[in-house]
CSV table of C-alpha atoms and ligand atoms in Angstrom, one decimal:
chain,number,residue,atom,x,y,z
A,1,UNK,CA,0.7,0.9,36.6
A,2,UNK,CA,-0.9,1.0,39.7
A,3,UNK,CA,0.8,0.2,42.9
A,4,UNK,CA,-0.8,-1.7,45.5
A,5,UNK,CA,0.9,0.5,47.8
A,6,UNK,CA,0.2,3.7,46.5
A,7,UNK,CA,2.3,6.3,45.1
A,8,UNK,CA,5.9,6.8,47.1
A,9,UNK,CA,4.6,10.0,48.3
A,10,UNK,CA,1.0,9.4,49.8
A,11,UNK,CA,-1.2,12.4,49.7
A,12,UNK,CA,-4.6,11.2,49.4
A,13,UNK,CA,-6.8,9.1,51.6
A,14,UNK,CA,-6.4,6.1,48.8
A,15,UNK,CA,-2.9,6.7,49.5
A,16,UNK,CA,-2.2,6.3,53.2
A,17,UNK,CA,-5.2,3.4,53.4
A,18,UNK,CA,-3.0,2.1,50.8
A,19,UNK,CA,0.3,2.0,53.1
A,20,UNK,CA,-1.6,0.6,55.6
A,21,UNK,CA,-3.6,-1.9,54.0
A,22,UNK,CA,0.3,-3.3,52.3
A,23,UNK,CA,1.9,-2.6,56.0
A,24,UNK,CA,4.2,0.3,54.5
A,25,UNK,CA,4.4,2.3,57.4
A,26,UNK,CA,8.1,3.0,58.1
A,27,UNK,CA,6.7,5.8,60.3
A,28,UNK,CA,5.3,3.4,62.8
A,29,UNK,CA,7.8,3.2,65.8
A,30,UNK,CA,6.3,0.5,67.4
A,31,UNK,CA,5.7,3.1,70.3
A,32,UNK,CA,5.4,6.6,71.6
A,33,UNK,CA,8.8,8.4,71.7
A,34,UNK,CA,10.4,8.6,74.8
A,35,UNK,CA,9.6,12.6,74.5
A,36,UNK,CA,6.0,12.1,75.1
A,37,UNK,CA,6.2,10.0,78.2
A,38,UNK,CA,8.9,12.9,79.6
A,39,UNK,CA,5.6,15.6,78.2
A,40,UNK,CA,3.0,13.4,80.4
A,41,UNK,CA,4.8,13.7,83.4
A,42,UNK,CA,5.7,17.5,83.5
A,43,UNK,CA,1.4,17.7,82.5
A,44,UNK,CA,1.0,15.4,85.7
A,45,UNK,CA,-2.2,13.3,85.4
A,46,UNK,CA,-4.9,14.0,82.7
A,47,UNK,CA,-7.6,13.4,85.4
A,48,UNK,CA,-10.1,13.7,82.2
A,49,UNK,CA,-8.5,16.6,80.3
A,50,UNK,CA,-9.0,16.6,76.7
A,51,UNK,CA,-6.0,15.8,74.6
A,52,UNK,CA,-6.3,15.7,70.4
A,53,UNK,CA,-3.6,13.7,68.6
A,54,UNK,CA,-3.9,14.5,64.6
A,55,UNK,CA,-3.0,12.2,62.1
A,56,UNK,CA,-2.6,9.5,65.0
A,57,UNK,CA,-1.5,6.9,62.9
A,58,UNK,CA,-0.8,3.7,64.7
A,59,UNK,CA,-2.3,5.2,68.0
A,60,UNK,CA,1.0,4.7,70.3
A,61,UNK,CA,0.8,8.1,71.4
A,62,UNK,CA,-2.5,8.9,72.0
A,63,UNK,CA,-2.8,5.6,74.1
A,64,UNK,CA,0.0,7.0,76.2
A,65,UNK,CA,-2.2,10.2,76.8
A,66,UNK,CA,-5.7,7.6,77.4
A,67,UNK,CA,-3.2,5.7,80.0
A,68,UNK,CA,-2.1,9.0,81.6
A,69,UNK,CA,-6.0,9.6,82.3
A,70,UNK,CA,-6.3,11.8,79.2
A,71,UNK,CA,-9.9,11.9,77.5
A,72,UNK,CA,-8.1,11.6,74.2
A,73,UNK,CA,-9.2,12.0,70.8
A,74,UNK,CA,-7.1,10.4,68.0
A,75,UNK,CA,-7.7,11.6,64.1
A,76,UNK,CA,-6.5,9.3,61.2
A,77,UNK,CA,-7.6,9.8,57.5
A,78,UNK,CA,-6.6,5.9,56.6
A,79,UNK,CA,-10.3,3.4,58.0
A,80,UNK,CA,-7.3,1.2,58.3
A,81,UNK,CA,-5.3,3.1,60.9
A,82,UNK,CA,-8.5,3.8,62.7
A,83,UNK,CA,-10.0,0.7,62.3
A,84,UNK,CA,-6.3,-1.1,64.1
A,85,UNK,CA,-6.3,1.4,66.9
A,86,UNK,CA,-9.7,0.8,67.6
A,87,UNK,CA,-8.5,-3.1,68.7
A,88,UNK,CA,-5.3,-1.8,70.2
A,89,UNK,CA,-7.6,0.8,72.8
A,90,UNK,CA,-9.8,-2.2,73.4
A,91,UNK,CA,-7.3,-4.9,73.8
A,92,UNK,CA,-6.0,-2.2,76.2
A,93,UNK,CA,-8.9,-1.1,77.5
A,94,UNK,CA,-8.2,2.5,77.4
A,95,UNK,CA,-10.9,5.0,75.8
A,96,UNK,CA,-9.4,6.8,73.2
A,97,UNK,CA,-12.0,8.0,70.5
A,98,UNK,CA,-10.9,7.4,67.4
A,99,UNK,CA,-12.4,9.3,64.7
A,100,UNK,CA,-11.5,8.6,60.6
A,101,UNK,CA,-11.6,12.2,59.6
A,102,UNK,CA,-9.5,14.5,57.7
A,103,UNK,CA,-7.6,16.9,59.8
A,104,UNK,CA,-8.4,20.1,57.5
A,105,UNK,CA,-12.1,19.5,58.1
A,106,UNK,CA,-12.8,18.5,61.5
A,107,UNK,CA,-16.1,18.8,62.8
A,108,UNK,CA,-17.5,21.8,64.7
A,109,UNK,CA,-18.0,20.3,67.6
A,110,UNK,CA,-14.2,20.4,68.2
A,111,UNK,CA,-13.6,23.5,68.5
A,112,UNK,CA,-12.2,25.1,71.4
A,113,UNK,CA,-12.1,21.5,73.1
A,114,UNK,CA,-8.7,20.8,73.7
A,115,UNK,CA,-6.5,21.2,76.5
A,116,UNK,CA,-3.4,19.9,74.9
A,117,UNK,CA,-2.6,18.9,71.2
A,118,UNK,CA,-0.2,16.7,70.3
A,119,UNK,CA,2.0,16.8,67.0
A,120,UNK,CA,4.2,14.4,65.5
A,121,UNK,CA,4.2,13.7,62.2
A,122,UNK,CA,1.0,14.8,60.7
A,123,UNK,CA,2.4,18.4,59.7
A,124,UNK,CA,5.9,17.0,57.6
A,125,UNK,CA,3.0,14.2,56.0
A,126,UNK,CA,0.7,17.1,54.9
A,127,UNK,CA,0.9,18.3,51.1
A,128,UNK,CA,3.1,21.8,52.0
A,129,UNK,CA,-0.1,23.6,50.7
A,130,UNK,CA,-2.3,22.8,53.4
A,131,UNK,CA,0.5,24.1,56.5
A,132,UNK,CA,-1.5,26.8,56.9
A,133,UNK,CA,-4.7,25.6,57.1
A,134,UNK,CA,-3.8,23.3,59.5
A,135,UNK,CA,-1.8,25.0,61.8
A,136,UNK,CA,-5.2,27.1,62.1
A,137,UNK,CA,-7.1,23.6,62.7
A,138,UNK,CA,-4.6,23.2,65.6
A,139,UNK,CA,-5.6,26.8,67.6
A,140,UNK,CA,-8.9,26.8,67.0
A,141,UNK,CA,-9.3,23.1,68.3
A,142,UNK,CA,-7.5,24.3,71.4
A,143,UNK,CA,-9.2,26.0,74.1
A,144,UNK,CA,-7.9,29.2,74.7
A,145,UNK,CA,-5.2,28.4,78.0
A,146,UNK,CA,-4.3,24.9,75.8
A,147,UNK,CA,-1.0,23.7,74.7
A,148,UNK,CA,-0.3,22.6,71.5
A,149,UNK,CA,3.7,20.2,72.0
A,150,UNK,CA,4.8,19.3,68.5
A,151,UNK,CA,7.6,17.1,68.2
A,152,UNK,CA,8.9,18.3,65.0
A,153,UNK,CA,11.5,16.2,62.6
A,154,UNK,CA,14.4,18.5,60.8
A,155,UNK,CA,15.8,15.4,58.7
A,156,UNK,CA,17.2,17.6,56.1
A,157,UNK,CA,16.5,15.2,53.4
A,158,UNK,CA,14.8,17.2,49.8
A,159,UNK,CA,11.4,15.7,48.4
A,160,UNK,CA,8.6,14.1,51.3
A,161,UNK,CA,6.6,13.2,53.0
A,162,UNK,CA,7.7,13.2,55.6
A,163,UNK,CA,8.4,17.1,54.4
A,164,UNK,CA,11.7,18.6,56.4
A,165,UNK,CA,10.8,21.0,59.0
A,166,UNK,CA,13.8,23.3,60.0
A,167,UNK,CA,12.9,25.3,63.0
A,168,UNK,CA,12.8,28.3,60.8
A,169,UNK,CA,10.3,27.1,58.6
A,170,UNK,CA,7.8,25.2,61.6
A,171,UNK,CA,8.3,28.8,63.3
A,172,UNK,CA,6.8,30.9,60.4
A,173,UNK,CA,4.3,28.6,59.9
A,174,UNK,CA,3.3,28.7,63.4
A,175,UNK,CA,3.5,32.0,64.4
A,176,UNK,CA,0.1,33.2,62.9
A,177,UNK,CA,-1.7,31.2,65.5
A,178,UNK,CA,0.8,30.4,68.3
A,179,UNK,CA,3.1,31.9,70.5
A,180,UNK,CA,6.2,29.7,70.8
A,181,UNK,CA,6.8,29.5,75.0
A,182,UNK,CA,9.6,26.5,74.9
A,183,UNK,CA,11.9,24.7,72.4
A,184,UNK,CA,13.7,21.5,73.3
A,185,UNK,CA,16.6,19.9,70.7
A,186,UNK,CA,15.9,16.3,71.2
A,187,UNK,CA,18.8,13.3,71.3
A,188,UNK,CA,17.3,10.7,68.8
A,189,UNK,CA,17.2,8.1,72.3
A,190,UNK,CA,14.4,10.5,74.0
A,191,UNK,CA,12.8,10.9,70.4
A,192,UNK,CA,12.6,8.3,67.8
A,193,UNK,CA,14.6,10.4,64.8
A,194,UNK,CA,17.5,12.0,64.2
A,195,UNK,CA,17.1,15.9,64.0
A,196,UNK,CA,13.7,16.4,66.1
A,197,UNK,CA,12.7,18.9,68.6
A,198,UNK,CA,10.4,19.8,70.6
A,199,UNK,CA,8.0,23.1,70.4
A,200,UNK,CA,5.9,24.1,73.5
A,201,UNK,CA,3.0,26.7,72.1
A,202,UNK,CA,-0.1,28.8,73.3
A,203,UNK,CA,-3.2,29.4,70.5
A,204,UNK,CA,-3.5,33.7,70.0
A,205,UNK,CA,-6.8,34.3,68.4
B,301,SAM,C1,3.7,9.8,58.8
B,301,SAM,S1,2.2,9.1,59.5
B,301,SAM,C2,2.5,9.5,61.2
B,301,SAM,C3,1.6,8.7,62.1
B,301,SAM,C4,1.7,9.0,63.6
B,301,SAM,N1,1.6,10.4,64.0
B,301,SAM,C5,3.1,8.5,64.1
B,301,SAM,O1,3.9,9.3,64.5
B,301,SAM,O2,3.3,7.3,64.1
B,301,SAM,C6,1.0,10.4,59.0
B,301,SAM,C7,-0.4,10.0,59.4
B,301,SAM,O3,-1.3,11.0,59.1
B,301,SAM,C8,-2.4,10.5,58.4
B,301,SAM,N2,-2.9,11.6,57.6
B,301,SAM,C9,-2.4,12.1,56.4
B,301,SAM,N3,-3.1,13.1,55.9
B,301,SAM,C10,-4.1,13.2,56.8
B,301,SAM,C11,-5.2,14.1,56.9
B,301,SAM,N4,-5.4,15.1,55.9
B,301,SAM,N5,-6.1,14.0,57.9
B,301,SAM,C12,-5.9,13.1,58.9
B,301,SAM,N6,-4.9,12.2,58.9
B,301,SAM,C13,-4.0,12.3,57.9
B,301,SAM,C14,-1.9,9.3,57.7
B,301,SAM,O4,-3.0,8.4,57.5
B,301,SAM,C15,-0.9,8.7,58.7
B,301,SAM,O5,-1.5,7.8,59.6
């Protein structure tokens, strides 16, 4: 039978369009956590610094980082994720550039472009084989002195996505590409789930 709203566990393109185009999106928090307004400020004001937000979903945060001044580049796999934040930046009249792309092959011209990347969600949504690979999309889209926060969920439920991500496991996936330089255990108020922290990280090349 096939599901209008695509398999329980989305892993393809057809998938997530599918969740959007039915309005299954349990993920979408209506806005950015807490977390990433408390990030913004300690960054001070993007005054034009490049900021990536993968798998951007419903756009809330990376129209914070637009609103902070960041030149902010949102990815989403789902035309209908892009296609909605494009309004929302418009209505809002902040300049986010959205681009409908898959993470795991982003386009040359991003690399080494980023001053800060921003993580939440797109990881624990990834099939588990493709951690790797992406965590490698995530350094080499960072310039070398960049940041890469990732607001990471350990919900401890089995099955995904969203896939758990203890600390252990986000840490050995990480630590090919990135040097951990702050962790943060987050309340759910200043996050938007129960069981997520926050990882502060450098790209090593
Ligand atoms: C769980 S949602 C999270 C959305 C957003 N980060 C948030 O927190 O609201 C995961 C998002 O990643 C997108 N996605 C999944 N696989 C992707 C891929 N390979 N490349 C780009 N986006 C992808 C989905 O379309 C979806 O919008």
């Amino acid at each position: 039978v096939n599901d209008p709203q695509g398999p329980a566990q989305p892993r393809t393109r057809a998938d997530w369009e599918a969740r959007y185009q039915t309005g299954n999106t349990p993920w979408d928090l209506g806005g950015a956590p807490p977390v990433l307004g408390r990030a913004l400020a300690a960054l001070g004001p993007g005054r034009g610094r490049r900021a990536l937000v993968p798998g951007a979903g419903p756009g809330h945060d990376a129209l914070a980082f637009a609103r902070a001044g960041w030149a902010t580049t949102a990815v989403d796999i789902a035309p209908s994720a892009c296609a909605a934040l494009r309004k929302r930046a418009a209505r809002a009249g902040l300049p986010v550039d959205v681009l409908e792309a898959d993470v795991l092959d982003l386009p040359a011209s991003l690399r080494s472009r980023f001053d800060v990347a921003w993580e939440q969600t797109c990881l624990c949504a990834l099939p588990p084989e493709s951690r790797e690979a992406y965590v490698r999309v995530l350094r080499d889209a960072l310039r070398p002195d960049g940041l890469l926060l990732a607001l990471l969920w350990n919900h401890g439920q089995p099955g995904g996505p969203p896939y758990d991500l203890p600390p252990g496991l986000a840490r050995t996936l990480l630590a090919p590409c990135f040097d951990e330089v702050g962790v943060e255990t987050l309340p759910p108020q200043t996050s938007g789930r129960q069981g997520e922290y926050l990882l502060r990280l450098r790209p090593r090349r």
